[in-house]
Amino acid sequence: MNNFTFHTPTQYIFGRDAEMKAGEMSAKLLGKNILVVIGGGSVVRSGLLDRVFASLDAAGVAHSLLKGVKPNPTDRLVYEGIDIARRENITGILAVGGGSVIDTAKAVALGALYDGDFWDFYCGNAKPENALPVGTILTIPAAGSEGSGNSVITREADLRKLGVRTDSILRPLFSLMNPELTFTLPPEQTAAGIADMMAHIFERYMSPTANVELTDRISEGILKAIIEEAPKVMANPEDYDARANIMWSGTLAHNGVCGTGRVEDWACHGMEHELSALYDVTHGAGLAVLIPAWLAYMAQHAPAKPAQLARRVFNISEPDDTQAALLGMTALRNFFHSLSLPVTMAELGIENPDIPELVRRVLINKGEKFGGYYIIDADIAIQIYRLAL
Ligand code: NZQ
Ligand code: ZN
């Protein structure tokens, strides 16, 4: 096991009515003049925003609003938010929504205290040292941004989708998590969220680091819980306990605990970010296509860890590693299909993907060689995209 630092300062307040703590927690941790960030309107339609405003008002917290964050959020709204934050002397940011909203809030939090262009942090020209405090009210379990120190933004000018990763500066100070808020999710968003959280575990599980049995077992346990609970939320979107288990899984999948003590991979995320940047597909759906393709390649070239995953999570008893890895990959594909997720580019709606362009972009954004468990270069990236066709 490698040395590690694991720092998660986020206070999670989990359960029914958690959002009613918005006022109290904001007053305590975000200050008295906050910017509320929301997406395209689901939180307005559900009445959540009204409840949040009432809670803020009751706690004496003044609030401005930044609305209209789209999935695969872009820099445009970030600049707008930074302007508001500076003009209104905003003391903290409350994101009410999913990963796109939370990531926009984090980008505004960084940019508001920085003299240069916030994009510097995303393209690696500057290192985050300071940010306004961020809190979240999560409405979709998926990206894990409610517990992560990361934010992912797409620059409209060239469609570069890049993430900034911090140990703690961008971790929300609190996240209010009421599983009931996820009852209104469209089934395809619920399913894509499930694929994304599973991917966050795979990206850490697929590691070259040996002797991380505890981290492996934690990861396998969360994956098994997701596999058990996912059909329940798809069949009955108002199954509180199943929603709760999925919601908490999404946080634990990405708050870092599944990566402790080991090198992580992240090749599939790198390759998916190019898909969602170029074709604007849902991030989790893109991963449902790419993870099995990556596993199919690894089954032939580095089957040991995928075989372990197959045996321990998908109960495959095949002794040969390559065959076990392939059977595990098929089990995963079948599982994604059972949630009505796409598992090929064609099913994702991309009939003729421009693979050379996808590869060109991923090499720019991730480097000529990327991945942790197995090093991916241009040639291998082409093969994996082809396996996803
Ligand atoms: O915009 P609204 O109207 O709110 O609708 C959203 C959006 O259309 C809808 N939705 C959310 N909660 C809902 C709801 N609809 C009904 N009822 C609810 N309760 O769902 C749609 C998707 O929302 P979005 O925020 O885009 O989803 P998600 O959480 O999957 O976030 C995806 C983004 O996060 C990035 C992805 O790349 C993508 O840009 N990621 C961020 C990470 C991080 N910061 O750590 C890590 C991830 O790997 C990922 O890359
Ligand atoms: Zn993801």
Short mmCIF file of C-alpha atoms and ligand atoms in Angstrom, two decimals:
data_model
loop_
_atom_site.label_atom_id
_atom_site.label_comp_id
_atom_site.label_asym_id
_atom_site.label_seq_id
_atom_site.Cartn_x
_atom_site.Cartn_y
_atom_site.Cartn_z
CA MET A 1 0.00 0.00 0.00
CA ASN A 2 1.28 3.47 -0.88
CA ASN A 3 1.45 6.38 1.56
CA PHE A 4 -1.57 8.66 1.34
CA THR A 5 -3.27 11.74 2.73
CA PHE A 6 -7.04 11.51 2.93
CA HIS A 7 -8.72 14.77 3.87
CA THR A 8 -12.50 15.12 3.56
CA PRO A 9 -13.68 18.19 5.41
CA THR A 10 -17.23 17.94 3.99
CA GLN A 11 -20.05 17.69 6.52
CA TYR A 12 -22.72 15.43 5.07
CA ILE A 13 -26.22 15.95 6.37
CA PHE A 14 -28.16 13.03 4.99
CA GLY A 15 -31.84 12.13 5.03
CA ARG A 16 -35.35 13.46 4.72
CA ASP A 17 -35.63 17.26 4.96
CA ALA A 18 -31.85 17.69 4.85
CA GLU A 19 -32.33 20.69 2.54
CA MET A 20 -34.08 22.54 5.35
CA LYS A 21 -30.64 22.99 6.91
CA ALA A 22 -29.64 25.27 4.03
CA GLY A 23 -30.06 28.47 6.04
CA GLU A 24 -28.36 27.25 9.19
CA MET A 25 -25.40 25.66 7.40
CA SER A 26 -24.93 28.57 5.00
CA ALA A 27 -24.98 31.10 7.83
CA LYS A 28 -22.37 29.02 9.64
CA LEU A 29 -20.05 28.08 6.78
CA LEU A 30 -20.72 30.27 3.71
CA GLY A 31 -21.30 33.68 5.27
CA LYS A 32 -24.22 36.07 5.10
CA ASN A 33 -24.26 36.93 1.39
CA ILE A 34 -24.25 33.90 -0.85
CA LEU A 35 -24.63 33.03 -4.51
CA VAL A 36 -27.08 30.19 -5.20
CA VAL A 37 -26.31 28.25 -8.39
CA ILE A 38 -28.93 26.13 -10.17
CA GLY A 39 -29.38 24.28 -13.47
CA GLY A 40 -32.06 24.37 -16.12
CA GLY A 41 -35.07 24.44 -13.83
CA SER A 42 -35.70 21.06 -12.19
CA VAL A 43 -35.21 22.61 -8.75
CA VAL A 44 -37.71 25.35 -9.59
CA ARG A 45 -40.31 22.87 -10.85
CA SER A 46 -39.94 20.61 -7.81
CA GLY A 47 -40.37 23.51 -5.38
CA LEU A 48 -36.93 22.85 -3.88
CA LEU A 49 -35.58 26.32 -4.67
CA ASP A 50 -38.48 27.99 -2.86
CA ARG A 51 -37.81 25.88 0.23
CA VAL A 52 -34.11 26.73 0.08
CA PHE A 53 -34.79 30.45 -0.26
CA ALA A 54 -37.22 30.28 2.68
CA SER A 55 -34.58 28.55 4.79
CA LEU A 56 -31.94 31.13 3.81
CA ASP A 57 -34.30 34.02 4.53
CA ALA A 58 -35.17 32.60 7.93
CA ALA A 59 -31.45 32.41 8.77
CA GLY A 60 -30.82 35.98 7.57
CA VAL A 61 -28.62 34.89 4.65
CA ALA A 62 -28.86 37.23 1.63
CA HIS A 63 -28.76 35.48 -1.74
CA SER A 64 -28.18 36.16 -5.41
CA LEU A 65 -29.00 33.59 -8.11
CA LEU A 66 -26.99 32.16 -11.01
CA LYS A 67 -29.28 29.96 -13.10
CA GLY A 68 -29.18 28.01 -16.32
CA VAL A 69 -26.22 25.66 -15.83
CA LYS A 70 -26.39 23.00 -18.53
CA PRO A 71 -25.15 19.40 -18.32
CA ASN A 72 -21.48 19.35 -19.41
CA PRO A 73 -21.24 22.91 -18.07
CA THR A 74 -19.27 25.52 -19.93
CA ASP A 75 -17.14 28.53 -19.03
CA ARG A 76 -19.80 31.03 -20.12
CA LEU A 77 -21.86 30.82 -16.93
CA VAL A 78 -18.72 30.61 -14.82
CA TYR A 79 -17.67 34.09 -16.02
CA GLU A 80 -21.16 35.38 -15.29
CA GLY A 81 -20.97 33.92 -11.78
CA ILE A 82 -17.53 35.41 -11.15
CA ASP A 83 -18.87 38.85 -12.16
CA ILE A 84 -21.78 38.54 -9.74
CA ALA A 85 -19.52 37.26 -6.96
CA ARG A 86 -17.18 40.24 -7.29
CA ARG A 87 -19.89 42.83 -7.80
CA GLU A 88 -22.04 41.64 -4.91
CA ASN A 89 -19.21 40.81 -2.50
CA ILE A 90 -20.39 37.23 -2.30
CA THR A 91 -19.12 35.35 0.77
CA GLY A 92 -19.85 31.77 -0.31
CA ILE A 93 -21.60 29.65 -2.92
CA LEU A 94 -24.47 27.20 -2.57
CA ALA A 95 -24.93 24.76 -5.45
CA VAL A 96 -28.42 23.26 -5.71
CA GLY A 97 -28.36 20.50 -8.31
CA GLY A 98 -26.06 17.88 -9.79
CA GLY A 99 -22.45 17.67 -10.82
CA SER A 100 -22.77 20.33 -13.51
CA VAL A 101 -24.18 22.86 -11.06
CA ILE A 102 -21.70 21.98 -8.34
CA ASP A 103 -18.74 22.12 -10.73
CA THR A 104 -19.86 25.54 -11.96
CA ALA A 105 -20.16 26.71 -8.36
CA LYS A 106 -16.63 25.47 -7.65
CA ALA A 107 -15.26 27.23 -10.74
CA VAL A 108 -16.90 30.48 -9.65
CA ALA A 109 -15.51 29.95 -6.14
CA LEU A 110 -12.00 29.68 -7.58
CA GLY A 111 -12.31 32.47 -10.11
CA ALA A 112 -13.85 35.02 -7.73
CA LEU A 113 -10.65 35.18 -5.67
CA TYR A 114 -8.22 35.06 -8.58
CA ASP A 115 -6.92 38.03 -10.54
CA GLY A 116 -6.37 36.07 -13.75
CA ASP A 117 -8.65 33.89 -15.88
CA PHE A 118 -10.24 31.03 -13.90
CA TRP A 119 -9.45 28.74 -16.88
CA ASP A 120 -5.78 28.88 -15.82
CA PHE A 121 -6.64 26.35 -13.11
CA TYR A 122 -8.28 23.96 -15.55
CA CYS A 123 -5.58 24.00 -18.21
CA GLY A 124 -2.84 23.66 -15.61
CA ASN A 125 -1.38 27.17 -15.82
CA ALA A 126 -2.13 27.92 -12.17
CA LYS A 127 -2.55 25.90 -9.00
CA PRO A 128 -5.60 26.55 -6.82
CA GLU A 129 -4.65 28.09 -3.51
CA ASN A 130 -7.81 29.80 -2.44
CA ALA A 131 -11.53 29.64 -3.14
CA LEU A 132 -14.77 30.92 -1.72
CA PRO A 133 -16.45 28.31 0.48
CA VAL A 134 -18.92 26.04 -1.31
CA GLY A 135 -21.92 24.09 0.02
CA THR A 136 -24.21 21.79 -1.95
CA ILE A 137 -27.73 20.45 -1.99
CA LEU A 138 -27.48 17.36 -4.16
CA THR A 139 -30.32 16.39 -6.51
CA ILE A 140 -28.69 13.60 -8.54
CA PRO A 141 -26.29 10.93 -7.34
CA ALA A 142 -23.73 10.65 -10.11
CA ALA A 143 -20.65 12.85 -10.43
CA GLY A 144 -19.75 12.72 -6.74
CA SER A 145 -18.84 16.40 -6.82
CA GLU A 146 -20.69 16.87 -3.51
CA GLY A 147 -17.72 15.18 -1.86
CA SER A 148 -14.88 15.57 -4.32
CA GLY A 149 -12.23 18.25 -4.56
CA ASN A 150 -12.68 18.36 -8.33
CA SER A 151 -14.52 20.40 -10.92
CA VAL A 152 -14.90 19.76 -14.66
CA ILE A 153 -15.71 22.57 -17.13
CA THR A 154 -15.84 22.77 -20.93
CA ARG A 155 -14.43 25.84 -22.69
CA GLU A 156 -16.90 26.83 -25.40
CA ALA A 157 -14.27 28.32 -27.71
CA ASP A 158 -12.51 25.01 -28.41
CA LEU A 159 -14.68 22.44 -26.57
CA ARG A 160 -11.83 21.48 -24.26
CA LYS A 161 -13.38 19.69 -21.28
CA LEU A 162 -10.89 19.82 -18.44
CA GLY A 163 -10.90 19.11 -14.75
CA VAL A 164 -9.10 20.65 -11.84
CA ARG A 165 -8.34 18.35 -8.94
CA THR A 166 -7.56 19.59 -5.44
CA ASP A 167 -6.96 17.73 -2.19
CA SER A 168 -9.30 19.88 -0.19
CA ILE A 169 -9.69 23.47 -1.47
CA LEU A 170 -12.65 22.57 -3.68
CA ARG A 171 -14.31 20.08 -1.39
CA PRO A 172 -17.69 21.41 -0.32
CA LEU A 173 -17.81 22.41 3.35
CA PHE A 174 -21.23 20.79 3.58
CA SER A 175 -23.51 18.71 1.42
CA LEU A 176 -27.19 18.33 2.19
CA MET A 177 -28.40 15.02 0.81
CA ASN A 178 -32.09 14.14 0.86
CA PRO A 179 -32.76 10.99 -1.20
CA GLU A 180 -36.36 12.16 -1.76
CA LEU A 181 -35.00 14.95 -3.96
CA THR A 182 -33.92 12.31 -6.46
CA PHE A 183 -37.45 10.84 -6.91
CA THR A 184 -38.08 13.23 -9.83
CA LEU A 185 -35.04 12.14 -11.86
CA PRO A 186 -35.76 10.93 -15.38
CA PRO A 187 -34.83 7.20 -15.56
CA GLU A 188 -32.02 7.82 -18.05
CA GLN A 189 -30.39 10.29 -15.63
CA THR A 190 -30.75 7.86 -12.73
CA ALA A 191 -29.11 5.15 -14.84
CA ALA A 192 -26.33 7.40 -16.15
CA GLY A 193 -25.58 8.47 -12.59
CA ILE A 194 -25.27 4.83 -11.56
CA ALA A 195 -22.82 4.16 -14.42
CA ASP A 196 -20.79 7.22 -13.46
CA MET A 197 -20.45 6.25 -9.80
CA MET A 198 -19.47 2.70 -10.78
CA ALA A 199 -16.90 4.17 -13.15
CA HIS A 200 -15.44 6.26 -10.31
CA ILE A 201 -14.79 3.03 -8.45
CA PHE A 202 -13.40 1.17 -11.49
CA GLU A 203 -10.99 4.03 -12.19
CA ARG A 204 -9.52 3.53 -8.73
CA TYR A 205 -9.85 -0.23 -8.51
CA MET A 206 -7.88 -0.69 -11.72
CA SER A 207 -4.54 0.04 -10.13
CA PRO A 208 -1.03 -1.31 -10.50
CA THR A 209 -0.51 -0.98 -6.73
CA ALA A 210 -0.41 -4.32 -4.90
CA ASN A 211 -1.51 -5.12 -1.34
CA VAL A 212 -4.46 -2.77 -1.10
CA GLU A 213 -6.87 -5.45 0.05
CA LEU A 214 -8.88 -3.14 2.28
CA THR A 215 -9.34 -0.51 -0.43
CA ASP A 216 -10.23 -3.26 -2.89
CA ARG A 217 -12.82 -4.72 -0.51
CA ILE A 218 -14.37 -1.32 0.23
CA SER A 219 -14.65 -0.74 -3.53
CA GLU A 220 -16.13 -4.18 -4.20
CA GLY A 221 -18.65 -3.70 -1.40
CA ILE A 222 -19.88 -0.40 -2.81
CA LEU A 223 -20.09 -1.88 -6.31
CA LYS A 224 -22.10 -4.84 -5.04
CA ALA A 225 -24.49 -2.54 -3.17
CA ILE A 226 -24.99 -0.44 -6.30
CA ILE A 227 -25.67 -3.55 -8.40
CA GLU A 228 -28.24 -4.70 -5.86
CA GLU A 229 -29.98 -1.35 -5.37
CA ALA A 230 -29.97 -0.09 -8.97
CA PRO A 231 -32.80 -2.31 -10.24
CA LYS A 232 -34.91 -1.21 -7.28
CA VAL A 233 -34.63 2.51 -8.06
CA MET A 234 -35.31 1.85 -11.73
CA ALA A 235 -38.42 -0.21 -10.90
CA ASN A 236 -39.68 2.11 -8.18
CA PRO A 237 -38.26 5.63 -8.36
CA GLU A 238 -39.82 6.45 -4.96
CA ASP A 239 -38.16 3.59 -3.08
CA TYR A 240 -36.59 5.77 -0.38
CA ASP A 241 -34.12 3.24 0.96
CA ALA A 242 -32.88 2.18 -2.46
CA ARG A 243 -32.49 5.86 -3.45
CA ALA A 244 -30.65 6.49 -0.18
CA ASN A 245 -28.24 3.61 -0.75
CA ILE A 246 -27.54 4.77 -4.30
CA MET A 247 -27.07 8.37 -3.19
CA TRP A 248 -24.53 7.55 -0.50
CA SER A 249 -22.76 5.12 -2.84
CA GLY A 250 -22.26 7.95 -5.32
CA THR A 251 -20.50 10.01 -2.68
CA LEU A 252 -18.29 7.20 -1.36
CA ALA A 253 -17.41 6.23 -4.92
CA HIS A 254 -15.74 9.57 -5.51
CA ASN A 255 -14.71 11.16 -2.22
CA GLY A 256 -11.35 9.42 -2.39
CA VAL A 257 -11.83 6.51 0.01
CA CYS A 258 -11.76 3.99 -2.88
CA GLY A 259 -8.41 5.35 -4.02
CA THR A 260 -6.56 5.36 -0.72
CA GLY A 261 -3.09 3.86 -0.84
CA ARG A 262 -2.89 3.28 -4.55
CA VAL A 263 -2.22 4.68 -8.01
CA GLU A 264 -5.47 5.38 -9.87
CA ASP A 265 -6.24 4.95 -13.56
CA TRP A 266 -8.71 7.49 -15.05
CA ALA A 267 -8.12 6.53 -18.69
CA CYS A 268 -11.83 5.94 -19.33
CA HIS A 269 -12.77 9.32 -17.89
CA GLY A 270 -10.16 10.99 -20.07
CA MET A 271 -11.54 9.26 -23.14
CA GLU A 272 -15.16 9.92 -22.13
CA HIS A 273 -14.61 13.63 -21.54
CA GLU A 274 -13.73 13.91 -25.23
CA LEU A 275 -17.01 12.19 -26.14
CA SER A 276 -19.13 14.46 -23.98
CA ALA A 277 -17.18 17.54 -25.08
CA LEU A 278 -17.47 16.80 -28.82
CA TYR A 279 -20.90 15.15 -28.96
CA ASP A 280 -22.52 16.56 -25.79
CA VAL A 281 -23.60 13.12 -24.56
CA THR A 282 -24.40 12.44 -20.90
CA HIS A 283 -21.15 11.70 -19.06
CA GLY A 284 -22.40 8.54 -17.34
CA ALA A 285 -23.87 7.16 -20.56
CA GLY A 286 -20.54 7.73 -22.31
CA LEU A 287 -18.83 5.78 -19.54
CA ALA A 288 -21.31 2.89 -19.88
CA VAL A 289 -19.97 2.59 -23.43
CA LEU A 290 -16.27 3.08 -22.75
CA ILE A 291 -15.70 1.07 -19.55
CA PRO A 292 -16.70 -2.27 -21.13
CA ALA A 293 -14.58 -1.43 -24.20
CA TRP A 294 -11.61 -0.69 -21.92
CA LEU A 295 -12.24 -3.97 -20.06
CA ALA A 296 -12.39 -5.88 -23.35
CA TYR A 297 -8.96 -4.53 -24.28
CA MET A 298 -7.53 -5.24 -20.81
CA ALA A 299 -8.87 -8.79 -20.86
CA GLN A 300 -6.39 -9.46 -23.67
CA HIS A 301 -3.46 -7.39 -22.39
CA ALA A 302 -3.63 -7.05 -18.59
CA PRO A 303 -6.38 -9.31 -17.32
CA ALA A 304 -5.35 -9.78 -13.67
CA LYS A 305 -7.31 -6.96 -12.01
CA PRO A 306 -10.32 -7.11 -14.33
CA ALA A 307 -10.43 -10.86 -13.59
CA GLN A 308 -10.39 -10.16 -9.84
CA LEU A 309 -13.25 -7.71 -10.34
CA ALA A 310 -15.17 -10.30 -12.37
CA ARG A 311 -14.76 -12.98 -9.72
CA ARG A 312 -15.41 -10.85 -6.65
CA VAL A 313 -18.14 -8.55 -7.94
CA PHE A 314 -19.80 -10.52 -10.73
CA ASN A 315 -19.33 -13.98 -9.16
CA ILE A 316 -17.49 -15.39 -12.18
CA SER A 317 -15.83 -18.71 -11.31
CA GLU A 318 -13.74 -19.13 -14.49
CA PRO A 319 -10.07 -19.88 -13.53
CA ASP A 320 -8.41 -18.36 -16.62
CA ASP A 321 -7.83 -14.62 -16.15
CA THR A 322 -8.54 -13.55 -19.71
CA GLN A 323 -11.76 -15.56 -19.90
CA ALA A 324 -12.84 -14.38 -16.45
CA ALA A 325 -12.18 -10.74 -17.42
CA LEU A 326 -14.21 -11.17 -20.60
CA LEU A 327 -17.08 -12.76 -18.70
CA GLY A 328 -16.97 -9.92 -16.17
CA MET A 329 -17.05 -7.39 -19.00
CA THR A 330 -20.11 -9.12 -20.48
CA ALA A 331 -21.81 -9.19 -17.08
CA LEU A 332 -21.20 -5.45 -16.73
CA ARG A 333 -22.53 -4.76 -20.22
CA ASN A 334 -25.64 -6.81 -19.45
CA PHE A 335 -26.09 -4.91 -16.21
CA PHE A 336 -25.86 -1.56 -18.01
CA HIS A 337 -28.30 -2.80 -20.64
CA SER A 338 -30.72 -3.86 -17.90
CA LEU A 339 -30.78 -0.19 -16.84
CA SER A 340 -31.47 0.82 -20.47
CA LEU A 341 -28.03 2.38 -20.75
CA PRO A 342 -26.23 2.42 -24.09
CA VAL A 343 -23.21 0.12 -24.36
CA THR A 344 -22.04 1.04 -27.86
CA MET A 345 -21.35 4.35 -29.55
CA ALA A 346 -24.22 3.63 -31.92
CA GLU A 347 -26.60 3.15 -28.99
CA LEU A 348 -25.23 6.37 -27.54
CA GLY A 349 -26.39 8.08 -30.73
CA ILE A 350 -22.95 8.54 -32.27
CA GLU A 351 -23.12 6.62 -35.54
CA ASN A 352 -19.80 7.67 -37.03
CA PRO A 353 -17.50 8.93 -34.30
CA ASP A 354 -14.45 10.83 -35.49
CA ILE A 355 -11.97 8.54 -33.72
CA PRO A 356 -8.79 10.31 -34.96
CA GLU A 357 -10.17 13.59 -33.61
CA LEU A 358 -11.17 12.01 -30.28
CA VAL A 359 -7.69 10.56 -29.92
CA ARG A 360 -5.99 13.80 -30.97
CA ARG A 361 -7.92 15.61 -28.27
CA VAL A 362 -7.40 13.09 -25.53
CA LEU A 363 -3.63 13.15 -26.11
CA ILE A 364 -3.62 16.94 -25.84
CA ASN A 365 -5.67 16.88 -22.66
CA LYS A 366 -4.27 13.78 -20.93
CA GLY A 367 -0.76 13.62 -22.41
CA GLU A 368 0.79 11.30 -25.01
CA LYS A 369 0.56 8.43 -22.54
CA PHE A 370 -2.09 8.19 -19.87
CA GLY A 371 -3.75 5.73 -17.48
CA GLY A 372 -2.43 4.15 -14.30
CA TYR A 373 -3.20 0.44 -14.39
CA TYR A 374 -2.19 0.14 -18.02
CA ILE A 375 -0.54 2.89 -20.03
CA ILE A 376 -2.60 4.01 -23.01
CA ASP A 377 -1.01 5.61 -26.08
CA ALA A 378 -2.55 6.81 -29.34
CA ASP A 379 -2.66 3.35 -30.87
CA ILE A 380 -4.35 1.76 -27.86
CA ALA A 381 -6.80 4.65 -27.55
CA ILE A 382 -7.85 4.04 -31.17
CA GLN A 383 -8.40 0.37 -30.41
CA ILE A 384 -10.48 1.08 -27.31
CA TYR A 385 -12.68 3.62 -29.13
CA ARG A 386 -13.13 1.01 -31.89
CA LEU A 387 -14.11 -1.65 -29.36
CA ALA A 388 -16.85 0.77 -28.27
CA LEU A 389 -18.39 1.13 -31.74
O1 NZQ B 1 -30.47 21.31 -15.05
P1 NZQ B 1 -31.64 20.72 -14.36
O2 NZQ B 1 -32.95 21.25 -14.80
O3 NZQ B 1 -31.49 20.73 -12.86
O4 NZQ B 1 -31.72 19.15 -14.82
C1 NZQ B 1 -30.67 18.24 -14.58
C2 NZQ B 1 -29.86 17.90 -15.82
O5 NZQ B 1 -30.64 18.03 -16.98
C3 NZQ B 1 -31.28 16.91 -14.24
N1 NZQ B 1 -31.61 16.77 -12.83
C4 NZQ B 1 -30.73 16.84 -11.79
N2 NZQ B 1 -31.38 16.56 -10.64
C5 NZQ B 1 -32.68 16.34 -10.98
C6 NZQ B 1 -32.82 16.48 -12.36
N3 NZQ B 1 -34.02 16.32 -12.99
C7 NZQ B 1 -35.07 16.00 -12.24
N4 NZQ B 1 -35.00 15.82 -10.89
C8 NZQ B 1 -33.82 15.97 -10.23
N5 NZQ B 1 -33.75 15.74 -8.92
O6 NZQ B 1 -30.30 15.95 -14.58
C9 NZQ B 1 -29.53 16.43 -15.67
C10 NZQ B 1 -28.07 16.14 -15.43
O7 NZQ B 1 -27.54 16.94 -14.41
P2 NZQ B 1 -25.96 17.05 -14.23
O8 NZQ B 1 -25.68 17.97 -13.11
O9 NZQ B 1 -25.31 17.34 -15.54
O10 NZQ B 1 -25.57 15.54 -13.82
P3 NZQ B 1 -24.31 14.93 -13.19
O11 NZQ B 1 -24.37 15.00 -11.71
O12 NZQ B 1 -24.18 13.61 -13.82
O13 NZQ B 1 -23.06 15.85 -13.62
C11 NZQ B 1 -22.37 15.62 -14.81
C12 NZQ B 1 -21.17 16.54 -14.93
O14 NZQ B 1 -20.24 16.28 -13.86
C13 NZQ B 1 -18.93 16.06 -14.43
C14 NZQ B 1 -19.27 15.42 -15.73
O15 NZQ B 1 -18.18 15.42 -16.65
C15 NZQ B 1 -20.42 16.29 -16.23
O16 NZQ B 1 -19.94 17.50 -16.77
N6 NZQ B 1 -18.11 15.30 -13.48
C16 NZQ B 1 -17.69 15.91 -12.38
C17 NZQ B 1 -16.88 15.28 -11.45
C18 NZQ B 1 -16.40 15.97 -10.23
N7 NZQ B 1 -16.59 17.27 -10.12
O17 NZQ B 1 -15.80 15.37 -9.33
C19 NZQ B 1 -16.42 13.91 -11.64
C20 NZQ B 1 -17.17 13.18 -12.69
O18 NZQ B 1 -16.36 12.13 -13.17
C21 NZQ B 1 -17.63 13.99 -13.84
O19 NZQ B 1 -16.60 14.16 -14.81
ZN ZN B 2 -17.43 10.54 -13.78
#
